[in-house]
PDB file of C-alpha atoms in Angstrom:
ATOM      1  CA  UNK A 154       8.708 -19.137  -6.082  1.00  0.00           C
ATOM      2  CA  UNK A 155       9.905 -17.284  -9.212  1.00  0.00           C
ATOM      3  CA  UNK A 156      13.601 -16.552  -9.817  1.00  0.00           C
ATOM      4  CA  UNK A 157      14.282 -17.313  -6.165  1.00  0.00           C
ATOM      5  CA  UNK A 158      11.655 -14.785  -5.037  1.00  0.00           C
ATOM      6  CA  UNK A 159       8.838 -15.955  -2.793  1.00  0.00           C
ATOM      7  CA  UNK A 160       5.389 -15.292  -4.209  1.00  0.00           C
ATOM      8  CA  UNK A 161       3.116 -13.628  -1.669  1.00  0.00           C
ATOM      9  CA  UNK A 162      -0.434 -14.985  -1.401  1.00  0.00           C
ATOM     10  CA  UNK A 163      -2.865 -12.174  -2.287  1.00  0.00           C
ATOM     11  CA  UNK A 164      -5.265 -11.012   0.411  1.00  0.00           C
ATOM     12  CA  UNK A 165      -8.985 -11.188  -0.431  1.00  0.00           C
ATOM     13  CA  UNK A 166     -10.475  -7.752  -1.075  1.00  0.00           C
ATOM     14  CA  UNK A 167     -13.562  -6.199  -2.607  1.00  0.00           C
ATOM     15  CA  UNK A 168     -14.457  -2.899  -4.259  1.00  0.00           C
ATOM     16  CA  UNK A 169     -17.772  -1.383  -5.366  1.00  0.00           C
ATOM     17  CA  UNK A 170     -18.886   0.770  -8.269  1.00  0.00           C
ATOM     18  CA  UNK A 171     -21.819   2.692  -6.771  1.00  0.00           C
ATOM     19  CA  UNK A 172     -23.646   4.219  -9.746  1.00  0.00           C
ATOM     20  CA  UNK A 173     -26.450   6.706 -10.313  1.00  0.00           C
ATOM     21  CA  UNK A 174     -28.056   8.586 -13.193  1.00  0.00           C
ATOM     22  CA  UNK A 175     -26.861  12.201 -13.050  1.00  0.00           C
ATOM     23  CA  UNK A 176     -27.946  15.214 -15.063  1.00  0.00           C
ATOM     24  CA  UNK A 177     -25.276  14.519 -17.680  1.00  0.00           C
ATOM     25  CA  UNK A 178     -25.629  10.729 -17.626  1.00  0.00           C
ATOM     26  CA  UNK A 179     -24.106   7.842 -15.706  1.00  0.00           C
ATOM     27  CA  UNK A 180     -22.057   8.726 -12.613  1.00  0.00           C
ATOM     28  CA  UNK A 181     -19.954   6.615 -10.243  1.00  0.00           C
ATOM     29  CA  UNK A 182     -18.784   7.374  -6.706  1.00  0.00           C
ATOM     30  CA  UNK A 183     -15.014   7.618  -6.300  1.00  0.00           C
ATOM     31  CA  UNK A 184     -12.859   8.349  -3.272  1.00  0.00           C
ATOM     32  CA  UNK A 185      -9.527  10.147  -3.029  1.00  0.00           C
ATOM     33  CA  UNK A 186      -7.081   8.186  -0.890  1.00  0.00           C
ATOM     34  CA  UNK A 187      -4.966  10.029   1.649  1.00  0.00           C
ATOM     35  CA  UNK A 188      -1.367  10.563   0.566  1.00  0.00           C
ATOM     36  CA  UNK A 189      -0.261   8.940   3.839  1.00  0.00           C
ATOM     37  CA  UNK A 190      -1.754   5.568   2.903  1.00  0.00           C
ATOM     38  CA  UNK A 191       0.656   2.717   2.164  1.00  0.00           C
ATOM     39  CA  UNK A 192      -1.526   1.428  -0.674  1.00  0.00           C
ATOM     40  CA  UNK A 193      -2.129   3.723  -3.677  1.00  0.00           C
ATOM     41  CA  UNK A 194      -1.545   7.042  -1.848  1.00  0.00           C
ATOM     42  CA  UNK A 195      -3.383   9.960  -3.454  1.00  0.00           C
ATOM     43  CA  UNK A 196      -5.120   7.799  -6.061  1.00  0.00           C
ATOM     44  CA  UNK A 197      -8.801   7.999  -6.946  1.00  0.00           C
ATOM     45  CA  UNK A 198     -10.440   4.621  -6.377  1.00  0.00           C
ATOM     46  CA  UNK A 199     -13.795   2.955  -5.816  1.00  0.00           C
ATOM     47  CA  UNK A 200     -14.770   2.351  -2.161  1.00  0.00           C
ATOM     48  CA  UNK A 201     -13.476  -0.968  -0.894  1.00  0.00           C
ATOM     49  CA  UNK A 202     -10.892  -2.821   1.150  1.00  0.00           C
ATOM     50  CA  UNK A 203      -9.741  -6.127   2.580  1.00  0.00           C
ATOM     51  CA  UNK A 204     -12.140  -8.934   3.509  1.00  0.00           C
ATOM     52  CA  UNK A 205     -12.242  -9.494   7.275  1.00  0.00           C
ATOM     53  CA  UNK A 206     -12.668 -12.900   8.882  1.00  0.00           C
ATOM     54  CA  UNK A 207     -15.962 -11.694  10.396  1.00  0.00           C
ATOM     55  CA  UNK A 208     -17.349 -10.990   6.901  1.00  0.00           C
ATOM     56  CA  UNK A 209     -17.821 -14.709   6.313  1.00  0.00           C
ATOM     57  CA  UNK A 210     -19.105 -15.788   9.717  1.00  0.00           C
ATOM     58  CA  UNK A 211     -22.196 -17.968   9.058  1.00  0.00           C
ATOM     59  CA  UNK A 212     -24.164 -16.438  11.938  1.00  0.00           C
ATOM     60  CA  UNK A 213     -23.616 -12.909  10.599  1.00  0.00           C
ATOM     61  CA  UNK A 214     -24.380 -13.866   7.005  1.00  0.00           C
ATOM     62  CA  UNK A 215     -27.581 -15.693   7.957  1.00  0.00           C
ATOM     63  CA  UNK A 216     -28.860 -12.959  10.249  1.00  0.00           C
ATOM     64  CA  UNK A 217     -27.653  -9.752   8.611  1.00  0.00           C
ATOM     65  CA  UNK A 218     -27.609 -10.393   4.850  1.00  0.00           C
ATOM     66  CA  UNK A 219     -30.091 -11.525   2.217  1.00  0.00           C
ATOM     67  CA  UNK A 220     -27.552 -14.048   0.867  1.00  0.00           C
ATOM     68  CA  UNK A 221     -27.106 -17.737   1.530  1.00  0.00           C
ATOM     69  CA  UNK A 222     -24.194 -18.752   3.754  1.00  0.00           C
ATOM     70  CA  UNK A 223     -22.884 -21.140   1.098  1.00  0.00           C
ATOM     71  CA  UNK A 224     -22.577 -18.509  -1.649  1.00  0.00           C
ATOM     72  CA  UNK A 225     -19.017 -18.608  -2.917  1.00  0.00           C
ATOM     73  CA  UNK A 226     -18.443 -14.855  -2.830  1.00  0.00           C
ATOM     74  CA  UNK A 227     -20.629 -13.893   0.131  1.00  0.00           C
ATOM     75  CA  UNK A 228     -17.637 -12.700   2.197  1.00  0.00           C
ATOM     76  CA  UNK A 229     -16.606 -10.341  -0.622  1.00  0.00           C
ATOM     77  CA  UNK A 230     -20.147  -8.959  -0.838  1.00  0.00           C
ATOM     78  CA  UNK A 231     -20.351  -8.380   2.907  1.00  0.00           C
ATOM     79  CA  UNK A 232     -16.912  -6.770   2.907  1.00  0.00           C
ATOM     80  CA  UNK A 233     -17.744  -4.376   0.091  1.00  0.00           C
ATOM     81  CA  UNK A 234     -20.951  -3.117   1.731  1.00  0.00           C
ATOM     82  CA  UNK A 235     -19.163  -2.804   5.072  1.00  0.00           C
ATOM     83  CA  UNK A 236     -16.412  -0.759   3.419  1.00  0.00           C
ATOM     84  CA  UNK A 237     -19.020   1.348   1.619  1.00  0.00           C
ATOM     85  CA  UNK A 238     -20.488   2.216   5.019  1.00  0.00           C
ATOM     86  CA  UNK A 239     -17.124   2.794   6.704  1.00  0.00           C
ATOM     87  CA  UNK A 240     -15.541   4.844   3.906  1.00  0.00           C
ATOM     88  CA  UNK A 241     -18.514   6.647   2.381  1.00  0.00           C
ATOM     89  CA  UNK A 242     -21.276   6.498   4.983  1.00  0.00           C
ATOM     90  CA  UNK A 243     -23.668   4.595   2.707  1.00  0.00           C
ATOM     91  CA  UNK A 244     -25.814   2.178   4.727  1.00  0.00           C
ATOM     92  CA  UNK A 245     -26.911  -0.319   2.054  1.00  0.00           C
ATOM     93  CA  UNK A 246     -29.660  -2.406   3.631  1.00  0.00           C
ATOM     94  CA  UNK A 247     -32.631  -4.288   2.202  1.00  0.00           C
ATOM     95  CA  UNK A 248     -34.965  -1.615   3.571  1.00  0.00           C
ATOM     96  CA  UNK A 249     -34.045   1.841   2.237  1.00  0.00           C
ATOM     97  CA  UNK A 250     -33.343   4.115   5.180  1.00  0.00           C
ATOM     98  CA  UNK A 251     -32.063   7.657   5.553  1.00  0.00           C
ATOM     99  CA  UNK A 252     -29.342   6.533   7.941  1.00  0.00           C
ATOM    100  CA  UNK A 253     -25.982   8.244   8.171  1.00  0.00           C
ATOM    101  CA  UNK A 254     -22.921   7.033  10.118  1.00  0.00           C
ATOM    102  CA  UNK A 255     -22.816   8.023  13.759  1.00  0.00           C
ATOM    103  CA  UNK A 256     -19.652   6.378  14.973  1.00  0.00           C
ATOM    104  CA  UNK A 257     -21.416   3.049  15.384  1.00  0.00           C
ATOM    105  CA  UNK A 258     -20.304  -0.182  13.810  1.00  0.00           C
ATOM    106  CA  UNK A 259     -22.325  -1.530  10.915  1.00  0.00           C
ATOM    107  CA  UNK A 260     -23.493  -4.588  12.848  1.00  0.00           C
ATOM    108  CA  UNK A 261     -24.878  -2.318  15.577  1.00  0.00           C
ATOM    109  CA  UNK A 262     -27.056  -0.449  13.073  1.00  0.00           C
ATOM    110  CA  UNK A 263     -28.218  -3.674  11.453  1.00  0.00           C
ATOM    111  CA  UNK A 264     -29.179  -5.113  14.832  1.00  0.00           C
ATOM    112  CA  UNK A 265     -30.871  -1.900  15.999  1.00  0.00           C
ATOM    113  CA  UNK A 266     -32.941  -1.589  12.807  1.00  0.00           C
ATOM    114  CA  UNK A 267     -33.614  -5.301  12.364  1.00  0.00           C
ATOM    115  CA  UNK A 268     -32.004  -4.987   8.924  1.00  0.00           C
ATOM    116  CA  UNK A 269     -30.086  -7.074   6.451  1.00  0.00           C
ATOM    117  CA  UNK A 270     -27.416  -5.952   3.998  1.00  0.00           C
ATOM    118  CA  UNK A 271     -28.727  -5.971   0.411  1.00  0.00           C
ATOM    119  CA  UNK A 272     -25.937  -8.206  -0.869  1.00  0.00           C
ATOM    120  CA  UNK A 273     -28.254  -9.695  -3.519  1.00  0.00           C
ATOM    121  CA  UNK A 274     -28.277  -6.357  -5.369  1.00  0.00           C
ATOM    122  CA  UNK A 275     -24.541  -6.528  -6.020  1.00  0.00           C
ATOM    123  CA  UNK A 276     -23.610  -7.587  -9.569  1.00  0.00           C
ATOM    124  CA  UNK A 277     -20.152  -9.029 -10.200  1.00  0.00           C
ATOM    125  CA  UNK A 278     -18.236  -6.590 -12.390  1.00  0.00           C
ATOM    126  CA  UNK A 279     -14.544  -7.561 -12.465  1.00  0.00           C
ATOM    127  CA  UNK A 280     -11.841  -9.647 -10.791  1.00  0.00           C
ATOM    128  CA  UNK A 281      -8.240  -8.417 -10.511  1.00  0.00           C
ATOM    129  CA  UNK A 282      -5.195  -9.940  -8.811  1.00  0.00           C
ATOM    130  CA  UNK A 283      -2.027  -7.979  -8.026  1.00  0.00           C
ATOM    131  CA  UNK A 284       1.016  -9.146 -10.080  1.00  0.00           C
ATOM    132  CA  UNK A 285       3.070 -11.899  -8.457  1.00  0.00           C
ATOM    133  CA  UNK A 286       6.376 -10.057  -7.832  1.00  0.00           C
ATOM    134  CA  UNK A 287       4.622  -7.316  -5.840  1.00  0.00           C
ATOM    135  CA  UNK A 288       5.094  -7.827  -2.058  1.00  0.00           C
ATOM    136  CA  UNK A 289       1.681  -6.320  -1.172  1.00  0.00           C
ATOM    137  CA  UNK A 290      -0.919  -8.280  -3.132  1.00  0.00           C
ATOM    138  CA  UNK A 291      -4.718  -8.350  -3.294  1.00  0.00           C
ATOM    139  CA  UNK A 292      -7.260 -10.670  -4.896  1.00  0.00           C
ATOM    140  CA  UNK A 293     -10.020  -8.137  -5.549  1.00  0.00           C
ATOM    141  CA  UNK A 294     -13.579  -8.695  -6.724  1.00  0.00           C
ATOM    142  CA  UNK A 295     -15.379  -5.618  -8.068  1.00  0.00           C
ATOM    143  CA  UNK A 296     -19.157  -5.245  -7.857  1.00  0.00           C
ATOM    144  CA  UNK A 297     -21.608  -2.743  -9.291  1.00  0.00           C
ATOM    145  CA  UNK A 298     -24.770  -1.604  -7.516  1.00  0.00           C
ATOM    146  CA  UNK A 299     -27.255   1.263  -7.947  1.00  0.00           C
ATOM    147  CA  UNK A 300     -27.113   4.161  -5.485  1.00  0.00           C
ATOM    148  CA  UNK A 301     -29.777   3.967  -2.763  1.00  0.00           C
ATOM    149  CA  UNK A 302     -30.102   7.736  -2.526  1.00  0.00           C
ATOM    150  CA  UNK A 303     -28.173   8.303   0.688  1.00  0.00           C
ATOM    151  CA  UNK A 304     -25.684  11.158   0.968  1.00  0.00           C
ATOM    152  CA  UNK A 305     -22.071   9.991   0.744  1.00  0.00           C
ATOM    153  CA  UNK A 306     -19.678  11.287   3.422  1.00  0.00           C
ATOM    154  CA  UNK A 307     -15.981  10.426   3.438  1.00  0.00           C
ATOM    155  CA  UNK A 308     -14.393   9.100   6.638  1.00  0.00           C
ATOM    156  CA  UNK A 309     -11.581  11.665   6.647  1.00  0.00           C
ATOM    157  CA  UNK A 310      -9.059   8.886   7.238  1.00  0.00           C
ATOM    158  CA  UNK A 311      -8.564   6.556   4.290  1.00  0.00           C
ATOM    159  CA  UNK A 312     -10.824   8.655   2.063  1.00  0.00           C
ATOM    160  CA  UNK A 313     -10.183  12.415   2.213  1.00  0.00           C
ATOM    161  CA  UNK A 314     -12.725  13.354  -0.452  1.00  0.00           C
ATOM    162  CA  UNK A 315     -15.609  11.848  -2.435  1.00  0.00           C
ATOM    163  CA  UNK A 316     -16.727  12.624  -5.984  1.00  0.00           C
ATOM    164  CA  UNK A 317     -19.664  11.608  -8.135  1.00  0.00           C
ATOM    165  CA  UNK A 318     -18.106  11.585 -11.583  1.00  0.00           C
ATOM    166  CA  UNK A 319     -18.834  10.637 -15.140  1.00  0.00           C
ATOM    167  CA  UNK A 320     -16.529   7.739 -16.098  1.00  0.00           C
ATOM    168  CA  UNK A 321     -15.630   9.532 -19.323  1.00  0.00           C
ATOM    169  CA  UNK A 322     -14.953  12.798 -17.503  1.00  0.00           C
ATOM    170  CA  UNK A 323     -12.514  11.353 -14.974  1.00  0.00           C
ATOM    171  CA  UNK A 324     -10.791   9.342 -17.694  1.00  0.00           C
ATOM    172  CA  UNK A 325     -10.289  12.647 -19.508  1.00  0.00           C
ATOM    173  CA  UNK A 326      -8.856  14.152 -16.309  1.00  0.00           C
ATOM    174  CA  UNK A 327      -6.477  11.198 -16.034  1.00  0.00           C
ATOM    175  CA  UNK A 328      -5.468  11.645 -19.668  1.00  0.00           C
ATOM    176  CA  UNK A 329      -4.541  15.262 -18.892  1.00  0.00           C
ATOM    177  CA  UNK A 330      -2.606  14.276 -15.741  1.00  0.00           C
ATOM    178  CA  UNK A 331      -5.122  15.852 -13.358  1.00  0.00           C
ATOM    179  CA  UNK A 332      -5.905  12.721 -11.307  1.00  0.00           C
ATOM    180  CA  UNK A 333      -3.894   9.542 -10.571  1.00  0.00           C
ATOM    181  CA  UNK A 334      -5.564   6.231 -11.375  1.00  0.00           C
ATOM    182  CA  UNK A 335      -4.359   2.678 -10.952  1.00  0.00           C
ATOM    183  CA  UNK A 336      -4.413   0.348 -13.944  1.00  0.00           C
ATOM    184  CA  UNK A 337      -7.453  -1.682 -12.745  1.00  0.00           C
ATOM    185  CA  UNK A 338      -9.345   1.509 -11.877  1.00  0.00           C
ATOM    186  CA  UNK A 339      -8.803   3.056 -15.298  1.00  0.00           C
ATOM    187  CA  UNK A 340      -9.815  -0.084 -17.160  1.00  0.00           C
ATOM    188  CA  UNK A 341     -12.916  -0.613 -15.024  1.00  0.00           C
ATOM    189  CA  UNK A 342     -13.888   3.012 -15.688  1.00  0.00           C
ATOM    190  CA  UNK A 343     -13.449   2.336 -19.417  1.00  0.00           C
ATOM    191  CA  UNK A 344     -15.668  -0.724 -19.080  1.00  0.00           C
ATOM    192  CA  UNK A 345     -18.283   1.264 -17.153  1.00  0.00           C
ATOM    193  CA  UNK A 346     -18.175   4.075 -19.734  1.00  0.00           C
ATOM    194  CA  UNK A 347     -19.666   1.706 -22.315  1.00  0.00           C
ATOM    195  CA  UNK A 348     -23.023   2.303 -20.602  1.00  0.00           C
ATOM    196  CA  UNK A 349     -24.997   5.546 -20.588  1.00  0.00           C
ATOM    197  CA  UNK A 350     -27.340   4.770 -17.668  1.00  0.00           C
ATOM    198  CA  UNK A 351     -27.532   2.718 -14.494  1.00  0.00           C
ATOM    199  CA  UNK A 352     -29.962   0.282 -16.109  1.00  0.00           C
ATOM    200  CA  UNK A 353     -27.652  -0.235 -19.064  1.00  0.00           C
ATOM    201  CA  UNK A 354     -24.574  -0.622 -16.839  1.00  0.00           C
ATOM    202  CA  UNK A 355     -26.269  -3.287 -14.730  1.00  0.00           C
ATOM    203  CA  UNK A 356     -27.527  -5.157 -17.797  1.00  0.00           C
ATOM    204  CA  UNK A 357     -24.059  -5.157 -19.342  1.00  0.00           C
ATOM    205  CA  UNK A 358     -22.497  -6.409 -16.103  1.00  0.00           C
ATOM    206  CA  UNK A 359     -25.060  -9.205 -15.766  1.00  0.00           C
ATOM    207  CA  UNK A 360     -24.474 -10.330 -19.360  1.00  0.00           C
ATOM    208  CA  UNK A 361     -20.669 -10.104 -19.341  1.00  0.00           C
ATOM    209  CA  UNK A 362     -18.288 -12.883 -18.393  1.00  0.00           C
ATOM    210  CA  UNK A 363     -15.953 -11.886 -15.568  1.00  0.00           C
ATOM    211  CA  UNK A 364     -12.395 -12.964 -16.367  1.00  0.00           C
ATOM    212  CA  UNK A 365      -9.751 -13.235 -13.632  1.00  0.00           C
ATOM    213  CA  UNK A 366      -7.228 -10.562 -14.578  1.00  0.00           C
ATOM    214  CA  UNK A 367      -3.648 -11.114 -13.411  1.00  0.00           C
ATOM    215  CA  UNK A 368      -1.264  -8.521 -14.897  1.00  0.00           C
ATOM    216  CA  UNK A 369       2.199  -9.735 -15.795  1.00  0.00           C
ATOM    217  CA  UNK A 370       5.300  -7.647 -15.131  1.00  0.00           C
ATOM    218  CA  UNK A 371       7.915  -7.736 -17.871  1.00  0.00           C
ATOM    219  CA  UNK A 372      10.631  -5.679 -19.483  1.00  0.00           C
ATOM    220  CA  UNK A 373      11.100  -4.141 -22.915  1.00  0.00           C
ATOM    221  CA  UNK A 374      13.337  -1.467 -24.483  1.00  0.00           C
ATOM    222  CA  UNK A 375      11.492   1.209 -22.488  1.00  0.00           C
ATOM    223  CA  UNK A 376      11.897  -0.552 -19.147  1.00  0.00           C
ATOM    224  CA  UNK A 377       9.303  -2.268 -16.971  1.00  0.00           C
ATOM    225  CA  UNK A 378       5.877  -2.998 -18.452  1.00  0.00           C
ATOM    226  CA  UNK A 379       2.586  -4.325 -17.105  1.00  0.00           C
ATOM    227  CA  UNK A 380       0.364  -6.340 -19.435  1.00  0.00           C
ATOM    228  CA  UNK A 381      -2.880  -8.293 -19.370  1.00  0.00           C
ATOM    229  CA  UNK A 382      -4.465 -10.736 -21.800  1.00  0.00           C
ATOM    230  CA  UNK A 383      -6.809  -9.600 -24.581  1.00  0.00           C
ATOM    231  CA  UNK A 384      -9.239 -12.211 -23.232  1.00  0.00           C
ATOM    232  CA  UNK A 385      -9.901  -9.929 -20.251  1.00  0.00           C
ATOM    233  CA  UNK A 386     -12.050  -7.872 -22.607  1.00  0.00           C
ATOM    234  CA  UNK A 387     -10.943  -4.345 -21.798  1.00  0.00           C
ATOM    235  CA  UNK A 388      -9.600  -3.456 -25.236  1.00  0.00           C
ATOM    236  CA  UNK A 389      -6.347  -2.379 -23.545  1.00  0.00           C
ATOM    237  CA  UNK A 390      -3.510  -4.756 -22.716  1.00  0.00           C
ATOM    238  CA  UNK A 391      -0.731  -2.597 -21.274  1.00  0.00           C
ATOM    239  CA  UNK A 392      -0.449  -0.054 -18.472  1.00  0.00           C
ATOM    240  CA  UNK A 393       1.000   3.402 -19.023  1.00  0.00           C
ATOM    241  CA  UNK A 394       4.073   4.711 -17.232  1.00  0.00           C
ATOM    242  CA  UNK A 395       1.984   6.975 -14.975  1.00  0.00           C
ATOM    243  CA  UNK A 396      -0.151   3.998 -13.936  1.00  0.00           C
ATOM    244  CA  UNK A 397       3.033   2.071 -13.254  1.00  0.00           C
ATOM    245  CA  UNK A 398       4.128   4.853 -10.889  1.00  0.00           C
ATOM    246  CA  UNK A 399       0.902   4.502  -8.881  1.00  0.00           C
ATOM    247  CA  UNK A 400       1.191   0.721  -8.886  1.00  0.00           C
ATOM    248  CA  UNK A 401       4.763   0.983  -7.601  1.00  0.00           C
ATOM    249  CA  UNK A 402       3.447   2.930  -4.605  1.00  0.00           C
ATOM    250  CA  UNK A 403       1.861  -0.270  -3.348  1.00  0.00           C
TER     251      UNK A 403
END
């Protein structure tokens, strides 16, 4: 408890940077959140969401993933591939298939095809935790994985549009106030933009140390500010006012 305010325990969540080599270089899949959503309405984000209890069930993990049940982050990996299927229609299994969503649950497709989720292909990319005073908090692990070639289709509910974008291009759009981005999204795009290809992005992610990033809310002469440590390795330590506005929408 800080200053008499109860600190909310963050919910486990996961998000994925699905990347491909486009004509102009590295591209990442991003979704536009519906303006009716309670969390980050209207923002452009990577596919992802909360970890469900079922995502860590040993029977599911053993039967339907290529991970070991005792892997520390297996529930996050399952959750992120489930969300990728639910939000973007990408069925990311060990065996590449041209399978699009048909109203069926992911487990039904896995069982029907005798498949496993390709959780071993996910590379840990980042780890962000929502600031402590915020009442709606998430403990989010970000992963990066190469596109399997399937066509992405938004669900029309949480995600109202999908875009394959150059990290540098969408950062430029954000800079010119054309798209809203949250602080973690912008910094992870900046991190991704250091690579020029999928191979390079994966190599950089595998070599980098993932630092738990917990922004701190403070005040200065300009009002509220959101800062992170230089040790997080982003080269940026403070959110902008427009990012703060999106964060406040949580």
